[in-house]
Each structure stands twice: as C-alpha cells, then as structure tokens.
Amino acid sequence: MTAVDDQTAPPPAGPPPRLLDLGVRVAGAIIVVVAGVLTGVLELLLATVRVGGYLIGVSALIAVGANIVLSWFAYEAVGRRWAVALPAVPWFALMAVAAVRTSEGDLLLAGDNWVGLAMIVAGAMTFAVMGFRQILAPTHTLGG
C-alpha cells in the first residue's frame, strides 16, 4: 500500500453544498423583493421634489437606474431568468396602490404629476427591457 492509496478525504463539515446554494438563492430572492419595495417607496417620495417651484425628474432617473441594478442582481442572486419578476412585481403593485385614491381622499401619485407618470413609464420599460434581455441571453453551459 502506498501513501497515495491510504489518503481519504474526510467528509466536509457543515451543510451540503447544494443546500447551502439553495439557501443563498432564497436569501437573494428575499433581498431583491424587499429592495424592489424600498426603491419603489423612495421613488414615490422623490416624485414630488421641486427646485425653485418646478418639479425635477429625479425619481424617473432613479427608477431606471435602480430597476437595472435590481434586475441584474436578481438574476445573479437567484440564477434563473424569471428572477427579474421578483423586484418587478412588488414595484408594480406599489405603483398601482399609489395611484388609487383612498376612502379619505388621499392620493400618493396624482395624474397631473408628470414626474410620477414618467417614473412609472420609465420603470416599467426598464423592467421590460431587462426581462427581454434575459429571454434573449444565450444559455450558459459548463465545459462549452
């Protein structure tokens, strides 16, 4: 018997790599969903920002940038093409709720606010383009 034959690798300590990978993906999915809600709230808060009495379109710019980053991170964290929907669904739901008047008459996103409308269009288009890019992206194969 040689020294090479006598060496056996001890089993790895801790959870199996497959279970650890699943846990990281689920944690990434949760982070992306929460980030979709938080960026939506931030964009709604910034939709009424004025400088010198005039609305500035900072929330529309933030919507585009944040939605690109969220879509990219969702795919990287979850590893599936459909992951772009994880931040998009709560973002869309938040925008829909913000555009509906409450029974008390409160409204977060008025129809006469051009920044709010631009934010919704720009954010929706960004998620659509990022989702379309994921659909058209080539599949990655190992050893290929």
Short mmCIF file of N, CA and C in Angstrom, two decimals:
data_model
loop_
_atom_site.label_atom_id
_atom_site.label_comp_id
_atom_site.label_asym_id
_atom_site.label_seq_id
_atom_site.Cartn_x
_atom_site.Cartn_y
_atom_site.Cartn_z
N MET A 1 0.85 -1.17 0.00
CA MET A 1 0.00 0.00 0.00
C MET A 1 0.89 1.24 0.00
N THR A 2 0.56 2.17 -0.84
CA THR A 2 1.33 3.41 -0.93
C THR A 2 0.65 4.50 -0.11
N ALA A 3 1.37 5.58 0.07
CA ALA A 3 0.83 6.71 0.83
C ALA A 3 -0.34 7.36 0.10
N VAL A 4 -0.34 7.28 -1.23
CA VAL A 4 -1.42 7.86 -2.01
C VAL A 4 -2.70 7.08 -1.83
N ASP A 5 -2.63 5.75 -1.75
CA ASP A 5 -3.82 4.92 -1.58
C ASP A 5 -4.43 5.08 -0.19
N ASP A 6 -3.60 5.42 0.79
CA ASP A 6 -4.06 5.50 2.16
C ASP A 6 -4.78 6.82 2.46
N GLN A 7 -4.67 7.80 1.59
CA GLN A 7 -5.28 9.10 1.84
C GLN A 7 -6.75 9.09 1.42
N THR A 8 -7.60 9.34 2.35
CA THR A 8 -9.03 9.50 2.06
C THR A 8 -9.44 10.86 2.59
N ALA A 9 -10.23 11.53 1.81
CA ALA A 9 -10.67 12.87 2.20
C ALA A 9 -11.77 12.75 3.25
N PRO A 10 -11.66 13.50 4.34
CA PRO A 10 -12.73 13.48 5.34
C PRO A 10 -13.96 14.17 4.76
N PRO A 11 -15.13 13.77 5.22
CA PRO A 11 -16.35 14.43 4.70
C PRO A 11 -16.34 15.91 5.11
N PRO A 12 -16.83 16.77 4.24
CA PRO A 12 -16.84 18.20 4.57
C PRO A 12 -17.78 18.48 5.75
N ALA A 13 -17.35 19.40 6.57
CA ALA A 13 -18.16 19.79 7.71
C ALA A 13 -19.19 20.82 7.28
N GLY A 14 -20.31 20.83 7.92
CA GLY A 14 -21.34 21.81 7.61
C GLY A 14 -22.39 21.26 6.65
N PRO A 15 -23.28 22.15 6.23
CA PRO A 15 -24.36 21.71 5.35
C PRO A 15 -23.84 21.31 3.97
N PRO A 16 -24.57 20.46 3.28
CA PRO A 16 -24.14 20.07 1.94
C PRO A 16 -24.13 21.28 1.01
N PRO A 17 -23.21 21.31 0.05
CA PRO A 17 -23.11 22.47 -0.84
C PRO A 17 -24.41 22.78 -1.58
N ARG A 18 -25.18 21.77 -1.93
CA ARG A 18 -26.43 22.00 -2.65
C ARG A 18 -27.44 22.74 -1.77
N LEU A 19 -27.51 22.37 -0.51
CA LEU A 19 -28.41 23.03 0.42
C LEU A 19 -27.96 24.46 0.69
N LEU A 20 -26.66 24.65 0.79
CA LEU A 20 -26.12 25.99 1.00
C LEU A 20 -26.41 26.88 -0.21
N ASP A 21 -26.27 26.34 -1.41
CA ASP A 21 -26.57 27.09 -2.63
C ASP A 21 -28.05 27.50 -2.65
N LEU A 22 -28.93 26.60 -2.29
CA LEU A 22 -30.36 26.91 -2.25
C LEU A 22 -30.65 28.00 -1.23
N GLY A 23 -30.00 27.94 -0.07
CA GLY A 23 -30.19 28.96 0.95
C GLY A 23 -29.74 30.34 0.50
N VAL A 24 -28.62 30.38 -0.21
CA VAL A 24 -28.12 31.66 -0.72
C VAL A 24 -29.07 32.22 -1.78
N ARG A 25 -29.59 31.36 -2.63
CA ARG A 25 -30.53 31.80 -3.68
C ARG A 25 -31.83 32.33 -3.07
N VAL A 26 -32.35 31.65 -2.05
CA VAL A 26 -33.58 32.10 -1.39
C VAL A 26 -33.33 33.43 -0.68
N ALA A 27 -32.19 33.54 -0.01
CA ALA A 27 -31.86 34.81 0.65
C ALA A 27 -31.74 35.94 -0.37
N GLY A 28 -31.12 35.67 -1.52
CA GLY A 28 -31.02 36.67 -2.57
C GLY A 28 -32.37 37.08 -3.10
N ALA A 29 -33.28 36.11 -3.24
CA ALA A 29 -34.64 36.41 -3.72
C ALA A 29 -35.38 37.30 -2.74
N ILE A 30 -35.24 37.03 -1.46
CA ILE A 30 -35.89 37.85 -0.44
C ILE A 30 -35.33 39.27 -0.44
N ILE A 31 -34.02 39.37 -0.56
CA ILE A 31 -33.37 40.69 -0.60
C ILE A 31 -33.87 41.48 -1.80
N VAL A 32 -34.00 40.83 -2.95
CA VAL A 32 -34.43 41.52 -4.17
C VAL A 32 -35.88 42.00 -4.04
N VAL A 33 -36.75 41.20 -3.46
CA VAL A 33 -38.15 41.60 -3.29
C VAL A 33 -38.23 42.81 -2.35
N VAL A 34 -37.53 42.74 -1.24
CA VAL A 34 -37.53 43.87 -0.30
C VAL A 34 -36.94 45.12 -0.95
N ALA A 35 -35.87 44.95 -1.71
CA ALA A 35 -35.26 46.10 -2.39
C ALA A 35 -36.21 46.69 -3.44
N GLY A 36 -37.00 45.86 -4.09
CA GLY A 36 -37.99 46.37 -5.04
C GLY A 36 -39.02 47.25 -4.36
N VAL A 37 -39.45 46.86 -3.17
CA VAL A 37 -40.40 47.67 -2.41
C VAL A 37 -39.73 48.97 -1.94
N LEU A 38 -38.52 48.86 -1.40
CA LEU A 38 -37.84 50.04 -0.87
C LEU A 38 -37.53 51.07 -1.96
N THR A 39 -37.09 50.61 -3.13
CA THR A 39 -36.81 51.57 -4.20
C THR A 39 -38.10 52.20 -4.71
N GLY A 40 -39.18 51.42 -4.73
CA GLY A 40 -40.47 51.98 -5.13
C GLY A 40 -40.93 53.08 -4.18
N VAL A 41 -40.76 52.85 -2.88
CA VAL A 41 -41.13 53.86 -1.88
C VAL A 41 -40.26 55.11 -2.04
N LEU A 42 -38.96 54.91 -2.23
CA LEU A 42 -38.06 56.04 -2.43
C LEU A 42 -38.45 56.84 -3.67
N GLU A 43 -38.76 56.16 -4.75
CA GLU A 43 -39.16 56.85 -5.98
C GLU A 43 -40.46 57.63 -5.79
N LEU A 44 -41.41 57.05 -5.05
CA LEU A 44 -42.66 57.76 -4.79
C LEU A 44 -42.42 59.01 -3.94
N LEU A 45 -41.53 58.90 -2.97
CA LEU A 45 -41.22 60.06 -2.13
C LEU A 45 -40.54 61.16 -2.93
N LEU A 46 -39.71 60.79 -3.90
CA LEU A 46 -38.98 61.77 -4.69
C LEU A 46 -39.77 62.29 -5.89
N ALA A 47 -40.96 61.76 -6.12
CA ALA A 47 -41.76 62.18 -7.28
C ALA A 47 -42.27 63.61 -7.14
N THR A 48 -42.29 64.13 -5.94
CA THR A 48 -42.81 65.49 -5.72
C THR A 48 -41.71 66.50 -5.40
N VAL A 49 -40.46 66.12 -5.58
CA VAL A 49 -39.34 67.03 -5.27
C VAL A 49 -39.34 68.18 -6.27
N ARG A 50 -39.24 69.38 -5.71
CA ARG A 50 -39.23 70.59 -6.53
C ARG A 50 -37.98 71.41 -6.24
N VAL A 51 -37.51 72.06 -7.27
CA VAL A 51 -36.40 73.01 -7.14
C VAL A 51 -36.88 74.31 -7.76
N GLY A 52 -36.93 75.36 -6.97
CA GLY A 52 -37.41 76.65 -7.45
C GLY A 52 -38.87 76.60 -7.86
N GLY A 53 -39.65 75.72 -7.24
CA GLY A 53 -41.07 75.61 -7.56
C GLY A 53 -41.39 74.71 -8.73
N TYR A 54 -40.37 74.16 -9.37
CA TYR A 54 -40.59 73.29 -10.53
C TYR A 54 -40.23 71.85 -10.19
N LEU A 55 -41.07 70.93 -10.68
CA LEU A 55 -40.77 69.51 -10.48
C LEU A 55 -39.51 69.14 -11.25
N ILE A 56 -38.67 68.36 -10.60
CA ILE A 56 -37.50 67.83 -11.29
C ILE A 56 -37.70 66.32 -11.43
N GLY A 57 -37.21 65.74 -12.45
CA GLY A 57 -37.48 64.33 -12.75
C GLY A 57 -36.51 63.36 -12.14
N VAL A 58 -36.07 63.62 -10.91
CA VAL A 58 -35.07 62.76 -10.28
C VAL A 58 -35.61 61.36 -10.02
N SER A 59 -36.89 61.22 -9.71
CA SER A 59 -37.41 59.88 -9.40
C SER A 59 -37.47 59.01 -10.65
N ALA A 60 -37.69 59.59 -11.81
CA ALA A 60 -37.68 58.80 -13.05
C ALA A 60 -36.28 58.28 -13.34
N LEU A 61 -35.28 59.10 -13.10
CA LEU A 61 -33.89 58.66 -13.29
C LEU A 61 -33.51 57.57 -12.30
N ILE A 62 -33.94 57.74 -11.06
CA ILE A 62 -33.66 56.72 -10.05
C ILE A 62 -34.39 55.43 -10.38
N ALA A 63 -35.61 55.53 -10.92
CA ALA A 63 -36.35 54.33 -11.30
C ALA A 63 -35.60 53.52 -12.36
N VAL A 64 -35.05 54.20 -13.34
CA VAL A 64 -34.31 53.50 -14.39
C VAL A 64 -33.06 52.85 -13.81
N GLY A 65 -32.27 53.62 -13.09
CA GLY A 65 -31.03 53.08 -12.53
C GLY A 65 -31.26 51.96 -11.54
N ALA A 66 -32.19 52.16 -10.62
CA ALA A 66 -32.46 51.14 -9.60
C ALA A 66 -33.04 49.88 -10.22
N ASN A 67 -33.91 50.01 -11.20
CA ASN A 67 -34.52 48.82 -11.79
C ASN A 67 -33.52 48.03 -12.62
N ILE A 68 -32.55 48.71 -13.22
CA ILE A 68 -31.48 47.98 -13.92
C ILE A 68 -30.66 47.17 -12.92
N VAL A 69 -30.28 47.82 -11.84
CA VAL A 69 -29.47 47.14 -10.82
C VAL A 69 -30.25 45.99 -10.18
N LEU A 70 -31.51 46.23 -9.86
CA LEU A 70 -32.33 45.18 -9.25
C LEU A 70 -32.50 43.98 -10.18
N SER A 71 -32.73 44.23 -11.45
CA SER A 71 -32.90 43.15 -12.42
C SER A 71 -31.62 42.35 -12.57
N TRP A 72 -30.50 43.04 -12.65
CA TRP A 72 -29.21 42.36 -12.76
C TRP A 72 -28.94 41.53 -11.51
N PHE A 73 -29.14 42.13 -10.33
CA PHE A 73 -28.87 41.43 -9.08
C PHE A 73 -29.80 40.23 -8.90
N ALA A 74 -31.05 40.37 -9.31
CA ALA A 74 -31.99 39.26 -9.18
C ALA A 74 -31.51 38.05 -9.97
N TYR A 75 -31.06 38.28 -11.19
CA TYR A 75 -30.56 37.16 -12.00
C TYR A 75 -29.29 36.57 -11.40
N GLU A 76 -28.39 37.42 -10.95
CA GLU A 76 -27.14 36.92 -10.37
C GLU A 76 -27.37 36.18 -9.06
N ALA A 77 -28.30 36.65 -8.25
CA ALA A 77 -28.54 36.04 -6.94
C ALA A 77 -29.33 34.74 -7.04
N VAL A 78 -30.34 34.72 -7.91
CA VAL A 78 -31.22 33.56 -8.00
C VAL A 78 -30.73 32.58 -9.07
N GLY A 79 -30.14 33.11 -10.12
CA GLY A 79 -29.61 32.24 -11.17
C GLY A 79 -30.65 31.75 -12.16
N ARG A 80 -31.80 32.37 -12.18
CA ARG A 80 -32.86 31.99 -13.12
C ARG A 80 -33.29 33.21 -13.90
N ARG A 81 -33.71 32.99 -15.13
CA ARG A 81 -34.11 34.11 -15.99
C ARG A 81 -35.37 34.80 -15.50
N TRP A 82 -36.26 34.07 -14.88
CA TRP A 82 -37.52 34.64 -14.41
C TRP A 82 -37.33 35.52 -13.17
N ALA A 83 -36.13 35.54 -12.62
CA ALA A 83 -35.87 36.28 -11.39
C ALA A 83 -36.09 37.77 -11.53
N VAL A 84 -36.11 38.29 -12.77
CA VAL A 84 -36.37 39.71 -12.97
C VAL A 84 -37.78 40.08 -12.46
N ALA A 85 -38.65 39.10 -12.38
CA ALA A 85 -40.01 39.36 -11.87
C ALA A 85 -40.02 39.59 -10.36
N LEU A 86 -39.02 39.12 -9.66
CA LEU A 86 -39.01 39.27 -8.20
C LEU A 86 -39.02 40.73 -7.75
N PRO A 87 -38.21 41.62 -8.29
CA PRO A 87 -38.35 43.02 -7.89
C PRO A 87 -39.45 43.74 -8.65
N ALA A 88 -39.79 43.26 -9.84
CA ALA A 88 -40.77 43.96 -10.68
C ALA A 88 -42.18 43.86 -10.11
N VAL A 89 -42.58 42.70 -9.64
CA VAL A 89 -43.96 42.52 -9.16
C VAL A 89 -44.28 43.42 -7.97
N PRO A 90 -43.46 43.44 -6.91
CA PRO A 90 -43.80 44.37 -5.81
C PRO A 90 -43.69 45.84 -6.22
N TRP A 91 -42.78 46.16 -7.14
CA TRP A 91 -42.65 47.53 -7.62
C TRP A 91 -43.92 47.95 -8.34
N PHE A 92 -44.42 47.11 -9.25
CA PHE A 92 -45.67 47.41 -9.96
C PHE A 92 -46.85 47.50 -9.01
N ALA A 93 -46.91 46.59 -8.05
CA ALA A 93 -48.02 46.61 -7.08
C ALA A 93 -48.00 47.90 -6.27
N LEU A 94 -46.83 48.33 -5.87
CA LEU A 94 -46.72 49.57 -5.11
C LEU A 94 -47.15 50.77 -5.94
N MET A 95 -46.76 50.80 -7.20
CA MET A 95 -47.16 51.91 -8.08
C MET A 95 -48.67 51.91 -8.30
N ALA A 96 -49.27 50.72 -8.42
CA ALA A 96 -50.72 50.64 -8.61
C ALA A 96 -51.46 51.12 -7.36
N VAL A 97 -50.98 50.74 -6.20
CA VAL A 97 -51.61 51.18 -4.95
C VAL A 97 -51.44 52.69 -4.79
N ALA A 98 -50.30 53.22 -5.17
CA ALA A 98 -50.05 54.66 -5.02
C ALA A 98 -50.93 55.49 -5.94
N ALA A 99 -51.43 54.92 -7.01
CA ALA A 99 -52.24 55.66 -7.97
C ALA A 99 -53.74 55.59 -7.68
N VAL A 100 -54.13 54.89 -6.62
CA VAL A 100 -55.55 54.75 -6.26
C VAL A 100 -55.85 55.64 -5.08
N ARG A 101 -56.93 56.38 -5.18
CA ARG A 101 -57.34 57.28 -4.11
C ARG A 101 -57.95 56.48 -2.96
N THR A 102 -57.58 56.82 -1.72
CA THR A 102 -58.12 56.14 -0.55
C THR A 102 -59.53 56.65 -0.26
N SER A 103 -60.20 56.03 0.68
CA SER A 103 -61.56 56.46 1.04
C SER A 103 -61.54 57.86 1.68
N GLU A 104 -60.41 58.24 2.26
CA GLU A 104 -60.27 59.57 2.84
C GLU A 104 -59.93 60.63 1.79
N GLY A 105 -59.63 60.20 0.58
CA GLY A 105 -59.30 61.13 -0.49
C GLY A 105 -57.82 61.33 -0.71
N ASP A 106 -56.99 60.57 0.00
CA ASP A 106 -55.54 60.70 -0.15
C ASP A 106 -55.08 60.01 -1.43
N LEU A 107 -54.06 60.58 -2.04
CA LEU A 107 -53.51 60.03 -3.28
C LEU A 107 -52.00 60.25 -3.27
N LEU A 108 -51.23 59.17 -3.41
CA LEU A 108 -49.78 59.30 -3.40
C LEU A 108 -49.22 59.76 -4.74
N LEU A 109 -49.84 59.34 -5.82
CA LEU A 109 -49.31 59.62 -7.15
C LEU A 109 -50.43 60.19 -8.01
N ALA A 110 -50.46 61.50 -8.12
CA ALA A 110 -51.54 62.17 -8.85
C ALA A 110 -51.30 62.09 -10.36
N GLY A 111 -52.37 62.12 -11.11
CA GLY A 111 -52.28 62.06 -12.56
C GLY A 111 -51.74 63.32 -13.20
N ASP A 112 -51.76 64.43 -12.47
CA ASP A 112 -51.24 65.68 -13.03
C ASP A 112 -49.76 65.90 -12.71
N ASN A 113 -49.11 64.92 -12.13
CA ASN A 113 -47.69 64.98 -11.80
C ASN A 113 -46.91 64.29 -12.91
N TRP A 114 -46.30 65.06 -13.79
CA TRP A 114 -45.61 64.47 -14.94
C TRP A 114 -44.43 63.60 -14.51
N VAL A 115 -43.84 63.91 -13.38
CA VAL A 115 -42.70 63.13 -12.91
C VAL A 115 -43.17 61.73 -12.49
N GLY A 116 -44.30 61.67 -11.81
CA GLY A 116 -44.83 60.36 -11.41
C GLY A 116 -45.19 59.50 -12.61
N LEU A 117 -45.80 60.10 -13.59
CA LEU A 117 -46.14 59.35 -14.80
C LEU A 117 -44.88 58.91 -15.54
N ALA A 118 -43.90 59.79 -15.63
CA ALA A 118 -42.63 59.43 -16.28
C ALA A 118 -41.92 58.33 -15.50
N MET A 119 -42.01 58.38 -14.18
CA MET A 119 -41.38 57.37 -13.35
C MET A 119 -42.00 56.00 -13.60
N ILE A 120 -43.32 55.94 -13.67
CA ILE A 120 -43.98 54.66 -13.91
C ILE A 120 -43.63 54.11 -15.29
N VAL A 121 -43.68 54.97 -16.30
CA VAL A 121 -43.36 54.52 -17.65
C VAL A 121 -41.89 54.08 -17.74
N ALA A 122 -40.99 54.90 -17.22
CA ALA A 122 -39.57 54.58 -17.30
C ALA A 122 -39.24 53.31 -16.51
N GLY A 123 -39.81 53.17 -15.32
CA GLY A 123 -39.56 51.98 -14.52
C GLY A 123 -40.11 50.72 -15.16
N ALA A 124 -41.32 50.81 -15.70
CA ALA A 124 -41.92 49.65 -16.36
C ALA A 124 -41.14 49.27 -17.61
N MET A 125 -40.73 50.26 -18.39
CA MET A 125 -39.95 49.97 -19.59
C MET A 125 -38.59 49.36 -19.24
N THR A 126 -38.00 49.81 -18.16
CA THR A 126 -36.72 49.25 -17.74
C THR A 126 -36.86 47.78 -17.36
N PHE A 127 -37.87 47.46 -16.57
CA PHE A 127 -38.09 46.06 -16.22
C PHE A 127 -38.40 45.22 -17.47
N ALA A 128 -39.16 45.78 -18.40
CA ALA A 128 -39.48 45.05 -19.62
C ALA A 128 -38.24 44.79 -20.46
N VAL A 129 -37.39 45.79 -20.62
CA VAL A 129 -36.17 45.62 -21.41
C VAL A 129 -35.23 44.62 -20.74
N MET A 130 -35.09 44.72 -19.42
CA MET A 130 -34.20 43.79 -18.72
C MET A 130 -34.74 42.36 -18.79
N GLY A 131 -36.05 42.19 -18.70
CA GLY A 131 -36.63 40.86 -18.85
C GLY A 131 -36.45 40.32 -20.25
N PHE A 132 -36.63 41.17 -21.24
CA PHE A 132 -36.44 40.77 -22.64
C PHE A 132 -34.99 40.38 -22.90
N ARG A 133 -34.06 41.11 -22.31
CA ARG A 133 -32.64 40.76 -22.46
C ARG A 133 -32.35 39.40 -21.85
N GLN A 134 -32.99 39.10 -20.74
CA GLN A 134 -32.78 37.78 -20.11
C GLN A 134 -33.34 36.67 -20.99
N ILE A 135 -34.46 36.93 -21.66
CA ILE A 135 -35.05 35.92 -22.54
C ILE A 135 -34.12 35.64 -23.72
N LEU A 136 -33.52 36.70 -24.26
CA LEU A 136 -32.67 36.55 -25.44
C LEU A 136 -31.23 36.13 -25.12
N ALA A 137 -30.84 36.17 -23.86
CA ALA A 137 -29.47 35.84 -23.50
C ALA A 137 -29.19 34.37 -23.79
N PRO A 138 -27.99 34.07 -24.29
CA PRO A 138 -27.65 32.66 -24.53
C PRO A 138 -27.54 31.91 -23.21
N THR A 139 -27.83 30.62 -23.26
CA THR A 139 -27.72 29.81 -22.05
C THR A 139 -26.26 29.47 -21.82
N HIS A 140 -25.89 29.40 -20.56
CA HIS A 140 -24.51 29.07 -20.20
C HIS A 140 -24.42 27.57 -19.97
N THR A 141 -23.49 26.94 -20.62
CA THR A 141 -23.27 25.51 -20.41
C THR A 141 -21.88 25.31 -19.85
N LEU A 142 -21.74 24.32 -19.00
CA LEU A 142 -20.44 24.02 -18.41
C LEU A 142 -19.57 23.27 -19.42
N GLY A 143 -18.34 23.62 -19.49
CA GLY A 143 -17.40 22.93 -20.36
C GLY A 143 -17.58 23.27 -21.83
N GLY A 144 -18.39 24.27 -22.13
CA GLY A 144 -18.70 24.57 -23.51
C GLY A 144 -17.89 25.66 -24.05
#
